[in-house]
Tab-separated table of C-alpha atoms and ligand atoms in Angstrom:
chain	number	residue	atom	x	y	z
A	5	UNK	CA	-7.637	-12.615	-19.226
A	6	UNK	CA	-9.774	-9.871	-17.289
A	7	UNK	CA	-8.398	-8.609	-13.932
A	8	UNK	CA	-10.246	-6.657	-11.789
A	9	UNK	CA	-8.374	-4.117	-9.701
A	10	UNK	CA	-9.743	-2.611	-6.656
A	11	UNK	CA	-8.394	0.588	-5.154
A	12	UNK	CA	-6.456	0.908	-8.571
A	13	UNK	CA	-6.882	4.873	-7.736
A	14	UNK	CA	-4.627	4.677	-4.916
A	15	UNK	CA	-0.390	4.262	-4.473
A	16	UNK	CA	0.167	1.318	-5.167
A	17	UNK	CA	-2.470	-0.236	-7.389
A	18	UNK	CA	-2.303	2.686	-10.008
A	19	UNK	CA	1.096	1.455	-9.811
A	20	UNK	CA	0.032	-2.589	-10.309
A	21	UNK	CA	-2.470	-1.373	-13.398
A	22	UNK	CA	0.637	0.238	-15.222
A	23	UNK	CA	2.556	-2.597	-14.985
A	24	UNK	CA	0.031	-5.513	-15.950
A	25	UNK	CA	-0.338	-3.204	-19.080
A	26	UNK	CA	2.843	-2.888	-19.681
A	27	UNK	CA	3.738	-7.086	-18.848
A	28	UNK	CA	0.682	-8.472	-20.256
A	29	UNK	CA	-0.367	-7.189	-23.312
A	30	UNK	CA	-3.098	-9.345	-23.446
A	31	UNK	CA	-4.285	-8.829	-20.127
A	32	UNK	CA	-7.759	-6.967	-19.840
A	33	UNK	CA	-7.628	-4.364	-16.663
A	34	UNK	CA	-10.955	-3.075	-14.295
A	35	UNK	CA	-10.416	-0.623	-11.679
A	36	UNK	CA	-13.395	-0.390	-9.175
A	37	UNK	CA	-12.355	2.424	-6.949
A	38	UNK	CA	-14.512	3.977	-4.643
A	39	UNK	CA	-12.512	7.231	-5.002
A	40	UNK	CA	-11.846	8.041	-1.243
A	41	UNK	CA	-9.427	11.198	-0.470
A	42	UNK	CA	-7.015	8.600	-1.652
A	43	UNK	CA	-8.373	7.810	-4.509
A	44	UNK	CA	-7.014	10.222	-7.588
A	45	UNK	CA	-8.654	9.759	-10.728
A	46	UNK	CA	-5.923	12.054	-12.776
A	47	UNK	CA	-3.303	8.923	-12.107
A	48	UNK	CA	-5.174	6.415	-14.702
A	49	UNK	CA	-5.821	9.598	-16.736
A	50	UNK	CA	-3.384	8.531	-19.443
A	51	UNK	CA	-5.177	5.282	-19.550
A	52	UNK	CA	-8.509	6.075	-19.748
A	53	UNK	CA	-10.394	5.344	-22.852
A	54	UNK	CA	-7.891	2.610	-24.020
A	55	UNK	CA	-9.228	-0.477	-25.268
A	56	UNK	CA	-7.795	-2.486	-22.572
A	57	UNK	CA	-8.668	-0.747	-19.501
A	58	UNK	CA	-11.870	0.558	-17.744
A	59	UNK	CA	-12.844	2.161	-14.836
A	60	UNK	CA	-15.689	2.031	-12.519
A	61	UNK	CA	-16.269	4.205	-9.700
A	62	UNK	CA	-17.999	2.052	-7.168
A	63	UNK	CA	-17.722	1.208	-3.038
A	64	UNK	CA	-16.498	-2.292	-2.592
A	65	UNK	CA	-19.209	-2.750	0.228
A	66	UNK	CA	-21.974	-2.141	-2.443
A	67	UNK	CA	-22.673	-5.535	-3.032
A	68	UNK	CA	-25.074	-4.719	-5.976
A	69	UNK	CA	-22.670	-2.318	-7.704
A	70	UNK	CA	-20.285	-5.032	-6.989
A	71	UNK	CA	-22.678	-7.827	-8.203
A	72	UNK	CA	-23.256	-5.873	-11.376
A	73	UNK	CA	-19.673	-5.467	-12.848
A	74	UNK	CA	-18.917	-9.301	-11.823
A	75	UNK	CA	-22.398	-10.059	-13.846
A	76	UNK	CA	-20.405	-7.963	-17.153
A	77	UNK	CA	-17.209	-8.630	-16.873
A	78	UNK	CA	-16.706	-11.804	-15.886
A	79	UNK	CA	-13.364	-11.936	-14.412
A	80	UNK	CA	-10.774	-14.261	-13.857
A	81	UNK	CA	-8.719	-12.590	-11.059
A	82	UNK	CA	-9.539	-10.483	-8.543
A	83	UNK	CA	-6.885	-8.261	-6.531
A	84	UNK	CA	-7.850	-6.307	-3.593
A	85	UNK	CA	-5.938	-3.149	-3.088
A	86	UNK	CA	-8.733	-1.173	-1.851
A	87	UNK	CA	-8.624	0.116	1.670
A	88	UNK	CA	-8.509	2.608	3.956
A	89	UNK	CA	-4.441	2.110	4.229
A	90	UNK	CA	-3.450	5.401	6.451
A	91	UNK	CA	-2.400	4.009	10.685
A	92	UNK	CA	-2.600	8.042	11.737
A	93	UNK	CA	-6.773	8.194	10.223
A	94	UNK	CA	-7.756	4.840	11.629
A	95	UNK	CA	-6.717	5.926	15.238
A	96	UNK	CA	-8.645	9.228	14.730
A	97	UNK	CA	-11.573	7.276	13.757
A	98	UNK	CA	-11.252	3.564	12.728
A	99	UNK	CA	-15.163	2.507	11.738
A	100	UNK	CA	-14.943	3.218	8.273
A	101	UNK	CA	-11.301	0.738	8.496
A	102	UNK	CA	-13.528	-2.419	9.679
A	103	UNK	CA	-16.245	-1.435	6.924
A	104	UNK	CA	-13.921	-1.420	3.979
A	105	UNK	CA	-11.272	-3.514	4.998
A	106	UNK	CA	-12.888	-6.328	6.506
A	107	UNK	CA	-16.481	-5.890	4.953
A	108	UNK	CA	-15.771	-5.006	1.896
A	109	UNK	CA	-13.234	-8.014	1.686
A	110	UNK	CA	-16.194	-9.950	2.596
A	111	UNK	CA	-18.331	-8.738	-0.208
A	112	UNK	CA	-15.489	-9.078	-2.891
A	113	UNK	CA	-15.156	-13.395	-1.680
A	114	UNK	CA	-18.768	-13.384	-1.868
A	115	UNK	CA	-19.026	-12.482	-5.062
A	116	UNK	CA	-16.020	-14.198	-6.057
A	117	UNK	CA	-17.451	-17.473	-4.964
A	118	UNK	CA	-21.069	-17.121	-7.103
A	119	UNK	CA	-19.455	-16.249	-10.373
A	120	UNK	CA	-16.582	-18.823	-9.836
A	121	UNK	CA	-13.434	-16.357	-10.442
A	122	UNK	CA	-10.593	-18.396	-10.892
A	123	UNK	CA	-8.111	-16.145	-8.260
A	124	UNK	CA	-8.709	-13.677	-5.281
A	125	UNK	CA	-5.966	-12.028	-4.066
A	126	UNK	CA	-5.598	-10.546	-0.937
A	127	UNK	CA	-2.906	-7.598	-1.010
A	128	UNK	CA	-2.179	-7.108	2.440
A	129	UNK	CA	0.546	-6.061	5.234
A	130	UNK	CA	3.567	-7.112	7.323
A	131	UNK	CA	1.830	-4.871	9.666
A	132	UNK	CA	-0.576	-7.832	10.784
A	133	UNK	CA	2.689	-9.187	12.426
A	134	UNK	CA	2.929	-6.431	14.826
A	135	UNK	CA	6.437	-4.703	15.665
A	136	UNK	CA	9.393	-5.941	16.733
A	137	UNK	CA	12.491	-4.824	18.968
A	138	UNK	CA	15.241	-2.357	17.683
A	139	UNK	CA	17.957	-4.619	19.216
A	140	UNK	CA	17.130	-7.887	17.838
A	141	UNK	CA	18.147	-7.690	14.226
A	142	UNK	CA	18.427	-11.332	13.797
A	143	UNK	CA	14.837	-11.117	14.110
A	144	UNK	CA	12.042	-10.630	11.268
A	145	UNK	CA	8.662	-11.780	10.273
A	146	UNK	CA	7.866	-14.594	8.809
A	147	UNK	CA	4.807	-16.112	6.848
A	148	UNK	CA	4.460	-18.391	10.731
A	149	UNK	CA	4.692	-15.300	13.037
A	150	UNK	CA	2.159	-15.163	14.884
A	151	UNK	CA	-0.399	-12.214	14.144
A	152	UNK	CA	-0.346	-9.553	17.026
A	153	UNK	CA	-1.659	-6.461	15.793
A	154	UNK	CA	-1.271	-2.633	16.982
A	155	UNK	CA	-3.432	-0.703	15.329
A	156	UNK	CA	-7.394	-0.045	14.148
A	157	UNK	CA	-5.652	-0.160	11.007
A	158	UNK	CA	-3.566	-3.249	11.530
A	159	UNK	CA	-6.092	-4.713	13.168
A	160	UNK	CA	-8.758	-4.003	10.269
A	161	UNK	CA	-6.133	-6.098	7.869
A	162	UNK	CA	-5.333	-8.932	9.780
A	163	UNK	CA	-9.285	-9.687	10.452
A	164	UNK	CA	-9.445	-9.443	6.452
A	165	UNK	CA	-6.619	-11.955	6.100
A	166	UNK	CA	-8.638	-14.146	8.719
A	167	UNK	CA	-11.816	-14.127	6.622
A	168	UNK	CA	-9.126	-14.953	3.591
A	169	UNK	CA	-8.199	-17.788	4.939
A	170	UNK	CA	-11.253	-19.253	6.570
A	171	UNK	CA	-13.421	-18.991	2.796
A	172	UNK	CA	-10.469	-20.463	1.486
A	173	UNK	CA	-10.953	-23.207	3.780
A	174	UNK	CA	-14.567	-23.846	4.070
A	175	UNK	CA	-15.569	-22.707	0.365
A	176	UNK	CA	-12.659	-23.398	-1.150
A	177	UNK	CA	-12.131	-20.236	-2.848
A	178	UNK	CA	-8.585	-20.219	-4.602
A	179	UNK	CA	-7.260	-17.332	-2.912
A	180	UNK	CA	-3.553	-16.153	-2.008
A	181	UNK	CA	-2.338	-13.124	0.270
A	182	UNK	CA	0.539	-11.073	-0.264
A	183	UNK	CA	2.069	-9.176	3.135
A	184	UNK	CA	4.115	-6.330	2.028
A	185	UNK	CA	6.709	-3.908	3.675
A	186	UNK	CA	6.456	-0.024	3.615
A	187	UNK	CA	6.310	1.121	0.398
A	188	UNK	CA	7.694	4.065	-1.971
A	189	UNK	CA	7.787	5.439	-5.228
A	190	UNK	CA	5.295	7.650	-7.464
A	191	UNK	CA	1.477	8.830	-6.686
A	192	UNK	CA	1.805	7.864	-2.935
A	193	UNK	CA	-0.157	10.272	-1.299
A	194	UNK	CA	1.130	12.587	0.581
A	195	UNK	CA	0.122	11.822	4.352
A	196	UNK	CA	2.439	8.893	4.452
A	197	UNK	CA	5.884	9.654	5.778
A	198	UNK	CA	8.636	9.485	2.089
A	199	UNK	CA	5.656	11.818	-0.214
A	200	UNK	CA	4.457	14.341	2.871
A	201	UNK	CA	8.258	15.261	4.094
A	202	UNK	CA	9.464	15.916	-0.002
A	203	UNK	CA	6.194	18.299	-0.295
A	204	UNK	CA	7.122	19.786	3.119
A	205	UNK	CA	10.453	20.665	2.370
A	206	UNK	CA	10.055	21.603	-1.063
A	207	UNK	CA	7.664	23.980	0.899
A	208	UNK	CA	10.261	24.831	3.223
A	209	UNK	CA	7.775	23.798	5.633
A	210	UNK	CA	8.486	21.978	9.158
A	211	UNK	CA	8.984	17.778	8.752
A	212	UNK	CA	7.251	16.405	11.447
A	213	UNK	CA	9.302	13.479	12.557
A	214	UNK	CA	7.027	11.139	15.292
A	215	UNK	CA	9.177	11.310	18.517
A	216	UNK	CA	13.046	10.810	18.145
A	217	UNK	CA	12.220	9.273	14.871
A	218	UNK	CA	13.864	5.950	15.664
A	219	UNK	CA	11.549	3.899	14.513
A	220	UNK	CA	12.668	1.650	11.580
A	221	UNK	CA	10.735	0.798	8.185
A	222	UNK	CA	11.616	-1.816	5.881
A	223	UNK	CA	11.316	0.293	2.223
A	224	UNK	CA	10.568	-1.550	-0.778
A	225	UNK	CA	10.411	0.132	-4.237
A	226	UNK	CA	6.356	-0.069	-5.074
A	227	UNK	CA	7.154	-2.248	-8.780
A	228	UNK	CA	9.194	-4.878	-7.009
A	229	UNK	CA	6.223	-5.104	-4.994
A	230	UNK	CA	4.074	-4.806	-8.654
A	231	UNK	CA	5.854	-7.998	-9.877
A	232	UNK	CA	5.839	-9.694	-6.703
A	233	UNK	CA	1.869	-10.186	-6.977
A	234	UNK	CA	2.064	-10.764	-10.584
A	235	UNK	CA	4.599	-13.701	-10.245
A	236	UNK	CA	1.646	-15.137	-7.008
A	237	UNK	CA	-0.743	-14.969	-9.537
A	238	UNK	CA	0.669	-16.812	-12.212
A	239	UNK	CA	2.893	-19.074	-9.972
A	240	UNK	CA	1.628	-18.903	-6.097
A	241	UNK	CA	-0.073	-21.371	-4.482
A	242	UNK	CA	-3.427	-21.271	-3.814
A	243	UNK	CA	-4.278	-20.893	0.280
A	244	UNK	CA	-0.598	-19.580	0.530
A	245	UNK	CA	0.557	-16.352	2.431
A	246	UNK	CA	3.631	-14.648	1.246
A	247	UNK	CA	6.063	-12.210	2.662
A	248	UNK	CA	7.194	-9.391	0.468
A	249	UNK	CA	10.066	-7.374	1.424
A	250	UNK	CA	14.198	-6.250	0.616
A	251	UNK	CA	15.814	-6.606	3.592
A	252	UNK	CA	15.977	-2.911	3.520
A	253	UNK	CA	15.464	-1.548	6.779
A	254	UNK	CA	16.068	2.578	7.570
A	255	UNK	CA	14.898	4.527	10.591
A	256	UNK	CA	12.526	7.346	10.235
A	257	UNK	CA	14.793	9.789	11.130
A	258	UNK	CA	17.245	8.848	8.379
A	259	UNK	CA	15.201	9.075	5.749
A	260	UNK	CA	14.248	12.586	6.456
A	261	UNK	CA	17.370	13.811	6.546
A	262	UNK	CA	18.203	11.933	3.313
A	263	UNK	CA	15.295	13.731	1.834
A	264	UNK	CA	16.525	16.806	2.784
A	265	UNK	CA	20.145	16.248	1.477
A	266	UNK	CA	18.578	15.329	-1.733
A	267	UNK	CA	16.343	18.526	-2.285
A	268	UNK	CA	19.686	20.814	-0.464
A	269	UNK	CA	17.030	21.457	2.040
A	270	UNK	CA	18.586	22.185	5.770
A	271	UNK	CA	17.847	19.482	8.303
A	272	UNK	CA	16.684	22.302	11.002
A	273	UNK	CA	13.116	22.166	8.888
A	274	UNK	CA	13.270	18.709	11.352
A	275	UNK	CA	10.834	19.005	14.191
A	276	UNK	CA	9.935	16.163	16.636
A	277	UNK	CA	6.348	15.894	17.512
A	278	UNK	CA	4.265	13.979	19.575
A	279	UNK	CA	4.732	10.079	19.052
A	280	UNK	CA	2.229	8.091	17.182
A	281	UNK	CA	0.086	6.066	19.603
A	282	UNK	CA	0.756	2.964	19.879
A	283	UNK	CA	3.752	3.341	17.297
A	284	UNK	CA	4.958	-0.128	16.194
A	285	UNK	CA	9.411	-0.088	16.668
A	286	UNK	CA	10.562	-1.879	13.710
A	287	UNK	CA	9.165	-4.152	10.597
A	288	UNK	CA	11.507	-6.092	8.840
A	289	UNK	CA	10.233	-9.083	6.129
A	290	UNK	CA	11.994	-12.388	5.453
A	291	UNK	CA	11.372	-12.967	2.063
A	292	UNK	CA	12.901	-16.436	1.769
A	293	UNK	CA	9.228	-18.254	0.794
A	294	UNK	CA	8.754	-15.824	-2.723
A	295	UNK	CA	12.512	-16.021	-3.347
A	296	UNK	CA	12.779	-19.822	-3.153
A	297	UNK	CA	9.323	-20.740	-4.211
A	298	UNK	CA	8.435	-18.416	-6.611
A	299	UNK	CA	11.991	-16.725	-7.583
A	300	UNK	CA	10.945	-13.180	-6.566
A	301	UNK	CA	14.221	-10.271	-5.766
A	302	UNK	CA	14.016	-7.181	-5.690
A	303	UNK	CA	15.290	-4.912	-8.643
A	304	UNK	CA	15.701	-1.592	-6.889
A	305	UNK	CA	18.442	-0.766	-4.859
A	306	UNK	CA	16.780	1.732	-2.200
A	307	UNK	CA	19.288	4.431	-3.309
A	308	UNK	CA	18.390	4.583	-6.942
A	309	UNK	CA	14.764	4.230	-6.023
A	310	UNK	CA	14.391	7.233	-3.429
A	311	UNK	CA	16.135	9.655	-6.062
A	312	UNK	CA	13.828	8.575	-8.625
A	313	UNK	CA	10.947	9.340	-6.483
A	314	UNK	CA	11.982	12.371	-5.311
A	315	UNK	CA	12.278	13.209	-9.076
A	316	UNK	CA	9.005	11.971	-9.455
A	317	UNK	CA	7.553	14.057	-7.421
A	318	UNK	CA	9.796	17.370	-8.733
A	319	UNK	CA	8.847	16.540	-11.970
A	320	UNK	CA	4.848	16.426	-10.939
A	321	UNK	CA	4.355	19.091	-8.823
A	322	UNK	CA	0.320	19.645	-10.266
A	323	UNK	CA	-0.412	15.984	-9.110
A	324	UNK	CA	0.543	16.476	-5.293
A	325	UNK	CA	0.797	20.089	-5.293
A	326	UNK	CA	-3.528	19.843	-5.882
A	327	UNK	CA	-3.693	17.502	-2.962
A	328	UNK	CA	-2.270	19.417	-0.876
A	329	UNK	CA	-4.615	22.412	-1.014
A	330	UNK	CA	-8.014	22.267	-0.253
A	331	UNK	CA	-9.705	19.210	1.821
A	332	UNK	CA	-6.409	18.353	2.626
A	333	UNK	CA	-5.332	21.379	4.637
A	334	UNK	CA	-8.247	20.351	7.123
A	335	UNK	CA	-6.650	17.636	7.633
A	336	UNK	CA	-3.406	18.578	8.758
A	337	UNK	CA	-4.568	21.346	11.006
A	338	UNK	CA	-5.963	18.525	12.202
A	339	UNK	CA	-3.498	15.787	12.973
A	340	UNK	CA	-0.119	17.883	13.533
A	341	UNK	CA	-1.487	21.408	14.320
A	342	UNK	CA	-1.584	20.629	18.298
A	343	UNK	CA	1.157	18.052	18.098
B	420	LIG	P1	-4.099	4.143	-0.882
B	420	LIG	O1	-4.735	4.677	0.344
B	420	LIG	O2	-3.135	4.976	-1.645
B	420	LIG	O3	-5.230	3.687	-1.922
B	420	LIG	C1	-6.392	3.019	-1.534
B	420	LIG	C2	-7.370	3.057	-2.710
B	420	LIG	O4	-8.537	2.305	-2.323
B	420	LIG	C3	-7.847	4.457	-3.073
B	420	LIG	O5	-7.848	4.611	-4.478
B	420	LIG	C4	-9.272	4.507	-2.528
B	420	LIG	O6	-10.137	5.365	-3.264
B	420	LIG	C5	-9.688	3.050	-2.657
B	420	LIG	N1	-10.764	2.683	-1.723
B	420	LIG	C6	-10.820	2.939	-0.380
B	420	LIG	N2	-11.973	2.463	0.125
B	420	LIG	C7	-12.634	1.875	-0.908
B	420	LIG	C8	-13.879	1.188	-1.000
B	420	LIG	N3	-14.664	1.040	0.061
B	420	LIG	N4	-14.256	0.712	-2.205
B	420	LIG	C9	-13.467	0.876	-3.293
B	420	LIG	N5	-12.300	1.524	-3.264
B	420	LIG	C10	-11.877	2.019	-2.080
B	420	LIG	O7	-3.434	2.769	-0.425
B	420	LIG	P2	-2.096	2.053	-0.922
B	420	LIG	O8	-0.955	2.580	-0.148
B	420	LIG	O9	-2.051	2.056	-2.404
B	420	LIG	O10	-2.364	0.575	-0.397
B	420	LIG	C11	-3.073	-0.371	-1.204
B	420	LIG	C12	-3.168	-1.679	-0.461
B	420	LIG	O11	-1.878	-2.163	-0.128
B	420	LIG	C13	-3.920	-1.564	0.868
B	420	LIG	O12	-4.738	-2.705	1.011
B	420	LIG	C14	-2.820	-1.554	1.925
B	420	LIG	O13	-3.276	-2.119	3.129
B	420	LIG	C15	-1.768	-2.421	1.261
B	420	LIG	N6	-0.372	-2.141	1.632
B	420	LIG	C16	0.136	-0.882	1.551
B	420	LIG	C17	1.481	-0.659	1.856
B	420	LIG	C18	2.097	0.726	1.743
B	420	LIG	O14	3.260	0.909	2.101
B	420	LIG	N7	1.397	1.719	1.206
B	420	LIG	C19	2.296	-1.713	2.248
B	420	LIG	C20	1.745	-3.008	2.329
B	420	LIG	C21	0.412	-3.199	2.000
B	421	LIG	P1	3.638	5.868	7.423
B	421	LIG	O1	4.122	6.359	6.103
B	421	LIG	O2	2.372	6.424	7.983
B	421	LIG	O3	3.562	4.273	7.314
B	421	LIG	P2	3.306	3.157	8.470
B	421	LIG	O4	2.951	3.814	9.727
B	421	LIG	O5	2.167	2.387	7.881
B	421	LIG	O6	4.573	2.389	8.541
B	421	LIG	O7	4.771	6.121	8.501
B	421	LIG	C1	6.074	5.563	8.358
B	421	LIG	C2	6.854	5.899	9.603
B	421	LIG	O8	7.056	7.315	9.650
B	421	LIG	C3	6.136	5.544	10.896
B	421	LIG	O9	7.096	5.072	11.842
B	421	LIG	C4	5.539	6.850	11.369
B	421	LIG	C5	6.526	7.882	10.854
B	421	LIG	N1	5.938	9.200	10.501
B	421	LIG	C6	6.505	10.379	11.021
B	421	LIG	O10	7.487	10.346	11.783
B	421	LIG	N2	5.934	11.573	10.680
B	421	LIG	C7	4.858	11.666	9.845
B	421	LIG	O11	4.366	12.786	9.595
B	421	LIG	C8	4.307	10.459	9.314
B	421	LIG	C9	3.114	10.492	8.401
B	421	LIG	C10	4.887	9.252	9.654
């Protein structure tokens, strides 16, 4: 069996690749990663050179490149992490959003299609679904809400689920799509909210909290979402959607103060900044379709899971701690030095 991974650089398919190794012994793994800002080579560095994993550097809009590795590797499954993933960068500029997220989704089916892989999946976001309201907690997303996006980024996901959907229907290409919650755990780069407010407080640096910070996440501990996909690809159903979440839903403001409990950090590091444009409320995922259907739960409880990654990122301090020097810097002058 030969899987090939795109954006396995990234969060949360570096995660994936470790473990499918791990799982499937017999499973073949190759990451084609374009290697973006978000893209970290040193992740899969205790990986590379084993007999059961390779990695290509290559844009998933080059349709050669792309072409090419199909051509050699012949692969049965196909699962598409890559993307620009960040909301904050695609409202600063959200071109290069439609280009890899739609087109380069477009590119992968494409290819899919002429050399007759057996499984594309789509790895994509409750974010499609929009927000909804902090005082109707009876309410969550479901695999029928209707789409109702807020964001370039949003936005850029939901027309790649489209496109999913519509070759699955004209072409019939056997794909599936998996919408996932926010979420956390080891080699998340540090722009998104858990991994940039542990590296600013272990800083002592000021942990910019968007507005009154009462906007709620629904966290999910990145290897539930790992076996999640794993169990679609083996069991899903073909042309299916399916919601991926814990029913573990925390404001913003919460988790920043947990953070700084955790690292005996003092919460007057907490500074409100200018909102988030646009700034969706509140996601929360029913999971009900992969529990019944496909007998998915999650493992970790959100306690146990935001102390390991806090460890994880104590215990790693040369992985993040090079991210956030250099290019990086730029960056946040950028996006939180007027805010
Ligand atoms: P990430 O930004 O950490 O990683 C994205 C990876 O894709 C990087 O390695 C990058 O180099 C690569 N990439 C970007 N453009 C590329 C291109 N044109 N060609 C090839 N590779 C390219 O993202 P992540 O948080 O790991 O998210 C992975 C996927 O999961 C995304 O599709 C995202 O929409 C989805 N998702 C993320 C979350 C979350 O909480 N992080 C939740 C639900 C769904
Ligand atoms: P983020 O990690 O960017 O994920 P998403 O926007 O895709 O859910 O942000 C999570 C929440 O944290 C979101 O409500 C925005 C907020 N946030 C802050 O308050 N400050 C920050 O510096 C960042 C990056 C996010």
């Amino acid at each position: 069996m030969t899987i090939i991974v795109t954006g396995g650089a990234g969060f949360i398919g570096s995660n994936f690749i470790f473990y499918m190794l791990k799982a499937h012994l017999d499973y073949r793994i190759v990451c084609l990663d374009k290697l973006t800002y978000a893209g970290n080579l040193s992740t899969l560095a205790p990986i590379m050179g084993k007999a059961d994993f390779r990695f290509v550097r290559a844009d998933i809009c080059d349709r050669e490149a792309v072409d090419g590795l199909f051509a050699e590797e012949k692969p049965d499954i196909v699962v598409n992490f890559a993307a620009e993933s960040h909301v904050d960068r695609s409202i600063e500029d959200p071109g290069i959003f439609l280009q890899t997220n739609i087109l380069g989704t477009q590119v992968l089916m494409d290819t899919c299609r002429k050399y007759g892989v057996k499984r594309f999946h789509q790895v994509s976001t409750d974010e499609v679904y929009g927000d909804l309201p902090l005082d109707r907690p009876d309410m969550l997303f479901t695999e029928e809400t209707p789409i109702h996006t807020s964001s370039p980024y949003s936005a850029s996901k939901a027309g790649a689920d489209l496109l999913v959907m519509a070759y699955h229907r004209t072409y019939g290409l056997p794909a599936t799509i998996s919408r996932c919650s926010n979420n956390y755990g080891p080699y998340q780069f540090p722009e998104k909210l858990i991994p940039l407010m542990i590296a600013n407080a272990l800083n002592d640096k000021p942990l910019p909290v968007y507005g009154e910070g009462l906007n709620v996440r629904d966290w999910l501990y990145v290897e539930d979402h790992c076996r999640a996909i794993d169990l679609i690809l083996r069991s899903g159903k073909v042309g299916e959607i399916y919601n991926i979440g814990g029913h573990n839903e925390m404001r913003n403001i919460d988790i920043v103060r947990l953070i700084c409990k955790e690292l005996g950090k003092p919460e007057s590091l907490i500074t409100h900044v200018t909102d988030r444009k646009g700034h969706d409320m509140r996601y929360a995922i029913d999971p009900t379709k992969i529990h019944t259907e496909l007998g998915w739960l999650p493992e970790m409880r959100f306690e146990d899971g935001i102390k390991k990654t806090i460890r994880w990122y104590l215990d790693n301090r040369p992985w993040w701690e090079k991210i956030v020097t250099g290019e990086y810097q730029n960056y946040y002058r950028k996006m939180y030095g007027g805010r």
